[in-house]
Coordinates of C-alpha atoms and ligand atoms in Angstrom, one line a residue:
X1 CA -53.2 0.0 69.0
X2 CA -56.6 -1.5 70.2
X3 CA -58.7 1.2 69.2
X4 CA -60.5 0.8 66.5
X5 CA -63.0 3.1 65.5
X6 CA -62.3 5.6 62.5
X7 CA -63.1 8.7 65.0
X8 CA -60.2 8.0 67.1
X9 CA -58.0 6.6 64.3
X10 CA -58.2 10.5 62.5
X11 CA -57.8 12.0 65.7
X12 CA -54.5 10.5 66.4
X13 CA -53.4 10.9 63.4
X14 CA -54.5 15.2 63.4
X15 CA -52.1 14.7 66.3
X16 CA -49.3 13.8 65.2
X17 CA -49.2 15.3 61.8
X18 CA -49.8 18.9 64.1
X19 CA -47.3 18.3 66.0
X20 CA -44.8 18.5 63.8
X21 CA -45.0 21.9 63.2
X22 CA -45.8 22.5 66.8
X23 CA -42.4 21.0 68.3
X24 CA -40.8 22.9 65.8
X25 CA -42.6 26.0 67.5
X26 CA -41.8 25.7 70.3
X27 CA -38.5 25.3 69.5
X28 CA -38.5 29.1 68.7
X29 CA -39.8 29.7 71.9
X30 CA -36.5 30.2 73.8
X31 CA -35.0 33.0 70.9
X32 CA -38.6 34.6 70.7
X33 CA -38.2 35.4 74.8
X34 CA -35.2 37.6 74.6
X35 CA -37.1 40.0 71.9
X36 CA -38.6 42.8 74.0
X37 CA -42.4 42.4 72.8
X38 CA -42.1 38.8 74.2
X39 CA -43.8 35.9 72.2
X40 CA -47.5 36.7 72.8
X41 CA -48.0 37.1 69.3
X42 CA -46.3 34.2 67.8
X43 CA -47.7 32.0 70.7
X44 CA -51.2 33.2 69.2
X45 CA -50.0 32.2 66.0
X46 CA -48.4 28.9 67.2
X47 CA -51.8 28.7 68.6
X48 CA -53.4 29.2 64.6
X49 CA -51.5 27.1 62.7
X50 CA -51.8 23.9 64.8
X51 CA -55.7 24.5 65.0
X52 CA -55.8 24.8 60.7
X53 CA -53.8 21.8 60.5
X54 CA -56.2 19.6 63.3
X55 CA -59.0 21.1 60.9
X56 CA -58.0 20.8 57.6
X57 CA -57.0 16.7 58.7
X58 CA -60.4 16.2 60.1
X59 CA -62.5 17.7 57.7
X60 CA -61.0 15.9 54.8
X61 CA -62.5 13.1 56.4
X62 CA -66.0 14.4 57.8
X63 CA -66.6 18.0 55.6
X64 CA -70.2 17.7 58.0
X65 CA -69.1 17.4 61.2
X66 CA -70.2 20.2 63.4
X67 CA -66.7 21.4 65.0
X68 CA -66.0 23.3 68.4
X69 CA -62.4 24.8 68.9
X70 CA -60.6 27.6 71.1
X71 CA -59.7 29.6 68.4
X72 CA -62.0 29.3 65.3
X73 CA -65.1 29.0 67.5
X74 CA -67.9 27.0 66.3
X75 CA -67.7 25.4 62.4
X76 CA -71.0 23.4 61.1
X77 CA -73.4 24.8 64.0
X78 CA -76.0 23.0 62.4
X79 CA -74.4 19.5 63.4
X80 CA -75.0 18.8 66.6
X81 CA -74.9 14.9 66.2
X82 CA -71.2 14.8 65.4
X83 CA -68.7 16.8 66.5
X84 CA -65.2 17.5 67.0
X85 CA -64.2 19.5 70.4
X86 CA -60.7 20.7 69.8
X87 CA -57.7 22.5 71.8
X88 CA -54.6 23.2 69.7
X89 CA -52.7 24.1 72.3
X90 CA -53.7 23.1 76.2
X91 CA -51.4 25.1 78.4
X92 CA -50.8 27.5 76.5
X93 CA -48.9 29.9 79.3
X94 CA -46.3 26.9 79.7
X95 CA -45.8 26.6 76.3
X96 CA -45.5 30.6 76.2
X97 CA -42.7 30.1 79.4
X98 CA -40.3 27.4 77.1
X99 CA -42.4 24.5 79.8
X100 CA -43.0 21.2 78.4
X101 CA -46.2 20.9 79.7
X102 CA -49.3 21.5 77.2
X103 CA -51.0 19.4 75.1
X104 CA -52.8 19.1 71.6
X105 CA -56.9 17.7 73.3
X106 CA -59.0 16.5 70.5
X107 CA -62.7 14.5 71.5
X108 CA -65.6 13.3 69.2
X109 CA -68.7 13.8 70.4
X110 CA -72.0 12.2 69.2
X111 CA -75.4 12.6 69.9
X112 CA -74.1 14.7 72.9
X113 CA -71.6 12.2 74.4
X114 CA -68.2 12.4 74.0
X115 CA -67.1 8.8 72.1
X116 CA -63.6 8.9 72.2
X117 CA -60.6 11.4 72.4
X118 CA -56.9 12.0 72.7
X119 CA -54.1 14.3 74.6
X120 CA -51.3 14.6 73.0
X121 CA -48.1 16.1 74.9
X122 CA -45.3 16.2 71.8
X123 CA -42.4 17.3 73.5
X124 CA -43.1 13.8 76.3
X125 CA -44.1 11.6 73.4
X126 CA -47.0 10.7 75.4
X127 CA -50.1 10.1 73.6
X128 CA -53.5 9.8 75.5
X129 CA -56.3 8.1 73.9
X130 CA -59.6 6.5 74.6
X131 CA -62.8 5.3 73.2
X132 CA -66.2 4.1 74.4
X133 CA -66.3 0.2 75.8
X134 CA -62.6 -0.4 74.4
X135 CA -60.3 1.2 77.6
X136 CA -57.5 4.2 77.9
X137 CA -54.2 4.3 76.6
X138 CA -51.0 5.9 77.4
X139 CA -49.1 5.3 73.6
X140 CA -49.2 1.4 73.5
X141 CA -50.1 1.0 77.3
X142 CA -53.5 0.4 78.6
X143 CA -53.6 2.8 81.6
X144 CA -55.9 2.7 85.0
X145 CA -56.5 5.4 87.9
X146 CA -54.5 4.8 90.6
X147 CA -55.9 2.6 93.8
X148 CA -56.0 5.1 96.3
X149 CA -58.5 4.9 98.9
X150 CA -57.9 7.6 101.3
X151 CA -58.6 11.1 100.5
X152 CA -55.9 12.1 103.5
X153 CA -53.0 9.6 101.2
X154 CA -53.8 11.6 98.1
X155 CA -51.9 13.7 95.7
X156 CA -54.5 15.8 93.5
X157 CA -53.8 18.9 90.9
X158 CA -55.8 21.4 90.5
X159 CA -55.3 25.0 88.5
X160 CA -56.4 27.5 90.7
X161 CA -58.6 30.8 89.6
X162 CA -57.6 32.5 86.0
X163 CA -56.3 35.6 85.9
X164 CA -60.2 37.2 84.8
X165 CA -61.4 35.1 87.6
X166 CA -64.8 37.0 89.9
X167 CA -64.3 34.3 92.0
X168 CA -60.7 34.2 93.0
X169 CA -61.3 34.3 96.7
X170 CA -64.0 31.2 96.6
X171 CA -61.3 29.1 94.4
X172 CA -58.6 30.2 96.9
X173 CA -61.3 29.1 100.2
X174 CA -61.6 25.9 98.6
X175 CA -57.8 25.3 97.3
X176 CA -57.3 26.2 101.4
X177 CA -59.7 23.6 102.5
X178 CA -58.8 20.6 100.3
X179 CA -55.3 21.0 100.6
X180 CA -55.5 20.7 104.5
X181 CA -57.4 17.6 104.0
X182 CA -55.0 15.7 101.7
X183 CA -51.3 14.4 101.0
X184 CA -51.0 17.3 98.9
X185 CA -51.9 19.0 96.0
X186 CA -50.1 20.2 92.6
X187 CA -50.7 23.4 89.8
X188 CA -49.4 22.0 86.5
X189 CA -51.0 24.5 84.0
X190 CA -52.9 22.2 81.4
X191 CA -56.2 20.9 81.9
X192 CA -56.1 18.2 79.6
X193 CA -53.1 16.9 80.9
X194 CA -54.1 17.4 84.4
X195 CA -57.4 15.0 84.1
X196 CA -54.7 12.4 81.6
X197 CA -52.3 12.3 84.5
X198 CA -55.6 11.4 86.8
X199 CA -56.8 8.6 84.5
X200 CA -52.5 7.3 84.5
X201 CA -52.8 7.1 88.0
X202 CA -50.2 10.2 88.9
X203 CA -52.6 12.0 90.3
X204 CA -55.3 10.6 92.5
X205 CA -58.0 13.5 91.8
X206 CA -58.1 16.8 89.6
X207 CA -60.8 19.6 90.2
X208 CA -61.8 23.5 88.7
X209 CA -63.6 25.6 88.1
X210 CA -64.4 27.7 85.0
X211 CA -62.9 25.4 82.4
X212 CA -64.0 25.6 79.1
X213 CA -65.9 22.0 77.4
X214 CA -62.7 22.1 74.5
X215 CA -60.0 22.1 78.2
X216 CA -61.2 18.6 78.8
X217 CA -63.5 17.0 76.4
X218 CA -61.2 14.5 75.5
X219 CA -60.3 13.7 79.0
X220 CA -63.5 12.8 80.2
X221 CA -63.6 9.5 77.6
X222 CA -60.0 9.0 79.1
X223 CA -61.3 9.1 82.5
X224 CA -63.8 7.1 82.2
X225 CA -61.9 4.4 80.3
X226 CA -59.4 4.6 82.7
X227 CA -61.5 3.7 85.6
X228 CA -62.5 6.9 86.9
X229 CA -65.2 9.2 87.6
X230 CA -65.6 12.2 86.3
X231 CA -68.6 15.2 87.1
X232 CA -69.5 18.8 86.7
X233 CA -70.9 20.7 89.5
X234 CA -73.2 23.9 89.6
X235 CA -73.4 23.7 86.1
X236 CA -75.1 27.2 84.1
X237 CA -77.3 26.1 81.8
X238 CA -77.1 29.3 79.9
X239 CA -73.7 28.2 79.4
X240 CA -72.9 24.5 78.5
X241 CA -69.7 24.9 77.2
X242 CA -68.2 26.2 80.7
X243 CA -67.5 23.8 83.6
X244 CA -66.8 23.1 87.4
X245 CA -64.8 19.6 87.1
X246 CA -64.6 17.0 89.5
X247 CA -62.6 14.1 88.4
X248 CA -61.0 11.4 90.2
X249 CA -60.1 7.5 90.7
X250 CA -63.8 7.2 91.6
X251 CA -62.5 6.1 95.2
X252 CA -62.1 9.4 96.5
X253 CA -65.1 10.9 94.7
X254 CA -67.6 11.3 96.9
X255 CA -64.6 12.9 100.1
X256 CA -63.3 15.0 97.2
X257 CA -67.3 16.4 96.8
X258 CA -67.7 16.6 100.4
X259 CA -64.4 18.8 100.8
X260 CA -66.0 21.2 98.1
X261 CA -69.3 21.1 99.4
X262 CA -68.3 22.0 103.0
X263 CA -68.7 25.9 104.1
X264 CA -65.2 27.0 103.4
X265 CA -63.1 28.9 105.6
X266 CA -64.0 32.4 106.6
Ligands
2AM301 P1 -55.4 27.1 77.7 O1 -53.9 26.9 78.0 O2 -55.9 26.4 76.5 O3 -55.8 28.6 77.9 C1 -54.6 26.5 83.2 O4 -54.9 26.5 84.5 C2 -55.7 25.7 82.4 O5 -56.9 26.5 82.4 C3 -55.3 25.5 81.0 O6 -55.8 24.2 80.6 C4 -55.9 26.6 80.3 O7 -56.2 26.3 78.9 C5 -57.2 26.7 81.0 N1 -57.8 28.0 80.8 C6 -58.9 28.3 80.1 N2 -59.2 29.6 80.0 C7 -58.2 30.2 80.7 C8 -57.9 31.6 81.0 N3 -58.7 32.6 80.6 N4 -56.7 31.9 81.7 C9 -55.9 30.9 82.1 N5 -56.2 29.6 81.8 C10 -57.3 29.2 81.2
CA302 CA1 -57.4 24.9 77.0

């Protein structure tokens, strides 16, 4: 591979050593769902040991680094110059369901940009992975965001308002209003794969609302190394670590923005 930093070097490697025991997870899955109690708690679990393993990898090689993930919450708070933004498991309610679609999303972040970053999807093989100035990879594949120019010719995914969701009926007003304006639109269940897909060119555009920073850290390098553009919208600043995501082969950006701008439907 043509990345060369030491950042993105560990990350892949957290990945795949992970994974392992993830796959094997997963695995169970499909027994766990005939047990009456249902695999919540070992998903959780699942959830656990992946996030130790990503840990214990990356602070063998950075004990300093200030680290941000789902489960464990914030490590090293008092480094804010280095830091590792982590999802064990993206998609988690696919991987619950026995669906091959969720990820392991791991970015670096320093001095409050993210430098480089991976999304792993184990059962697909397919390895993600970017850093700053040096392009986006799909395994041993440089990638770039599709060519699309036409909002109306565009497939985009989206992941419509979470279950906790205030907001459900403004996520639904605006799912209503883009749809009707494009070639059509797709609910895959992982963030970080959603925005990967974007910068592979399967998707032409990805947006939503009320991620959280660990959903697509690492896909915003990927993005951007892929060719696209990628931007948060009425962002809280009593809460950076939530966000409204645009993201897209930068063609369609600004009709996307419009689409979400415009009064929605009554
Ligand atoms: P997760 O699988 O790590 O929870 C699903 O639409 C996408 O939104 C996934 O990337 C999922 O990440 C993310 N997400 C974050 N918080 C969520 C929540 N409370 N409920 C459902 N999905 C959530
Ligand atoms: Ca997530």
């Amino acid at each position: 591979m043509r990345l060369e930093s030491p950042q993105i070097n560990l990350i892949t490697r957290a990945c795949m050593k992970a994974s392992r025991s993830l796959i094997r997870d997963f695995g169970e899955i499909e027994n766990l769902q005939v047990l009456e109690k249902g695999p919540g708690d070992f998903v959780s679990s699942a959830d656990k040991r992946t996030e130790k393993i990503l840990i214990d990898e990356l602070q063998k090689a950075h004990p300093d680094y200030g680290i941000i993930s789902e489960e464990a919450g914030i490590i090293n708070k008092s480094n804010i110059n280095n830091r590792w933004i982590i999802d064990p498991i993206d998609g988690t309610m696919n991987f619950l369901n026995g669906v091959p679609q969720f990820a392991i999303s791991i970015g670096y972040e320093e001095d409050g940009e993210i430098k480089c970053g991976a999304i792993f999807n184990p059962i697909m093989n397919e390895m993600f992975c970017a850093e700053k100035g040096n392009g986006a990879y799909l395994n041993n594949s440089r990638i770039r965001v599709s060519n699309k120019k036409k909002i109306k010719d565009s497939l985009l995914v989206t992941g419509g308002p979470k279950g906790v969701s205030k907001i459900k009926d403004k996520i639904y007003s605006e799912y209503i209003n883009i749809s009707n304006n494009v070639s059509n639109v797709r609910k895959f269940g992982s963030a970080a794969l959603d925005i990967a897909y974007v910068a592979c060119g399967r998707f032409d555009g990805y947006w939503q609302r009320e991620l959280n920073y660990w959903d697509i850290a690492a896909g915003i390098i990927i993005l951007k190394e892929a060719g696209g553009f990628v931007d948060f919208f009425e962002e809280d600043t009593n809460l950076p670590l939530k966000k409204n995501i645009l993201a897209t082969n930068s063609n369609i950006h600004e009709e996307l923005r419009g689409l979400l701008n415009k009064k929605n439907i009554e």
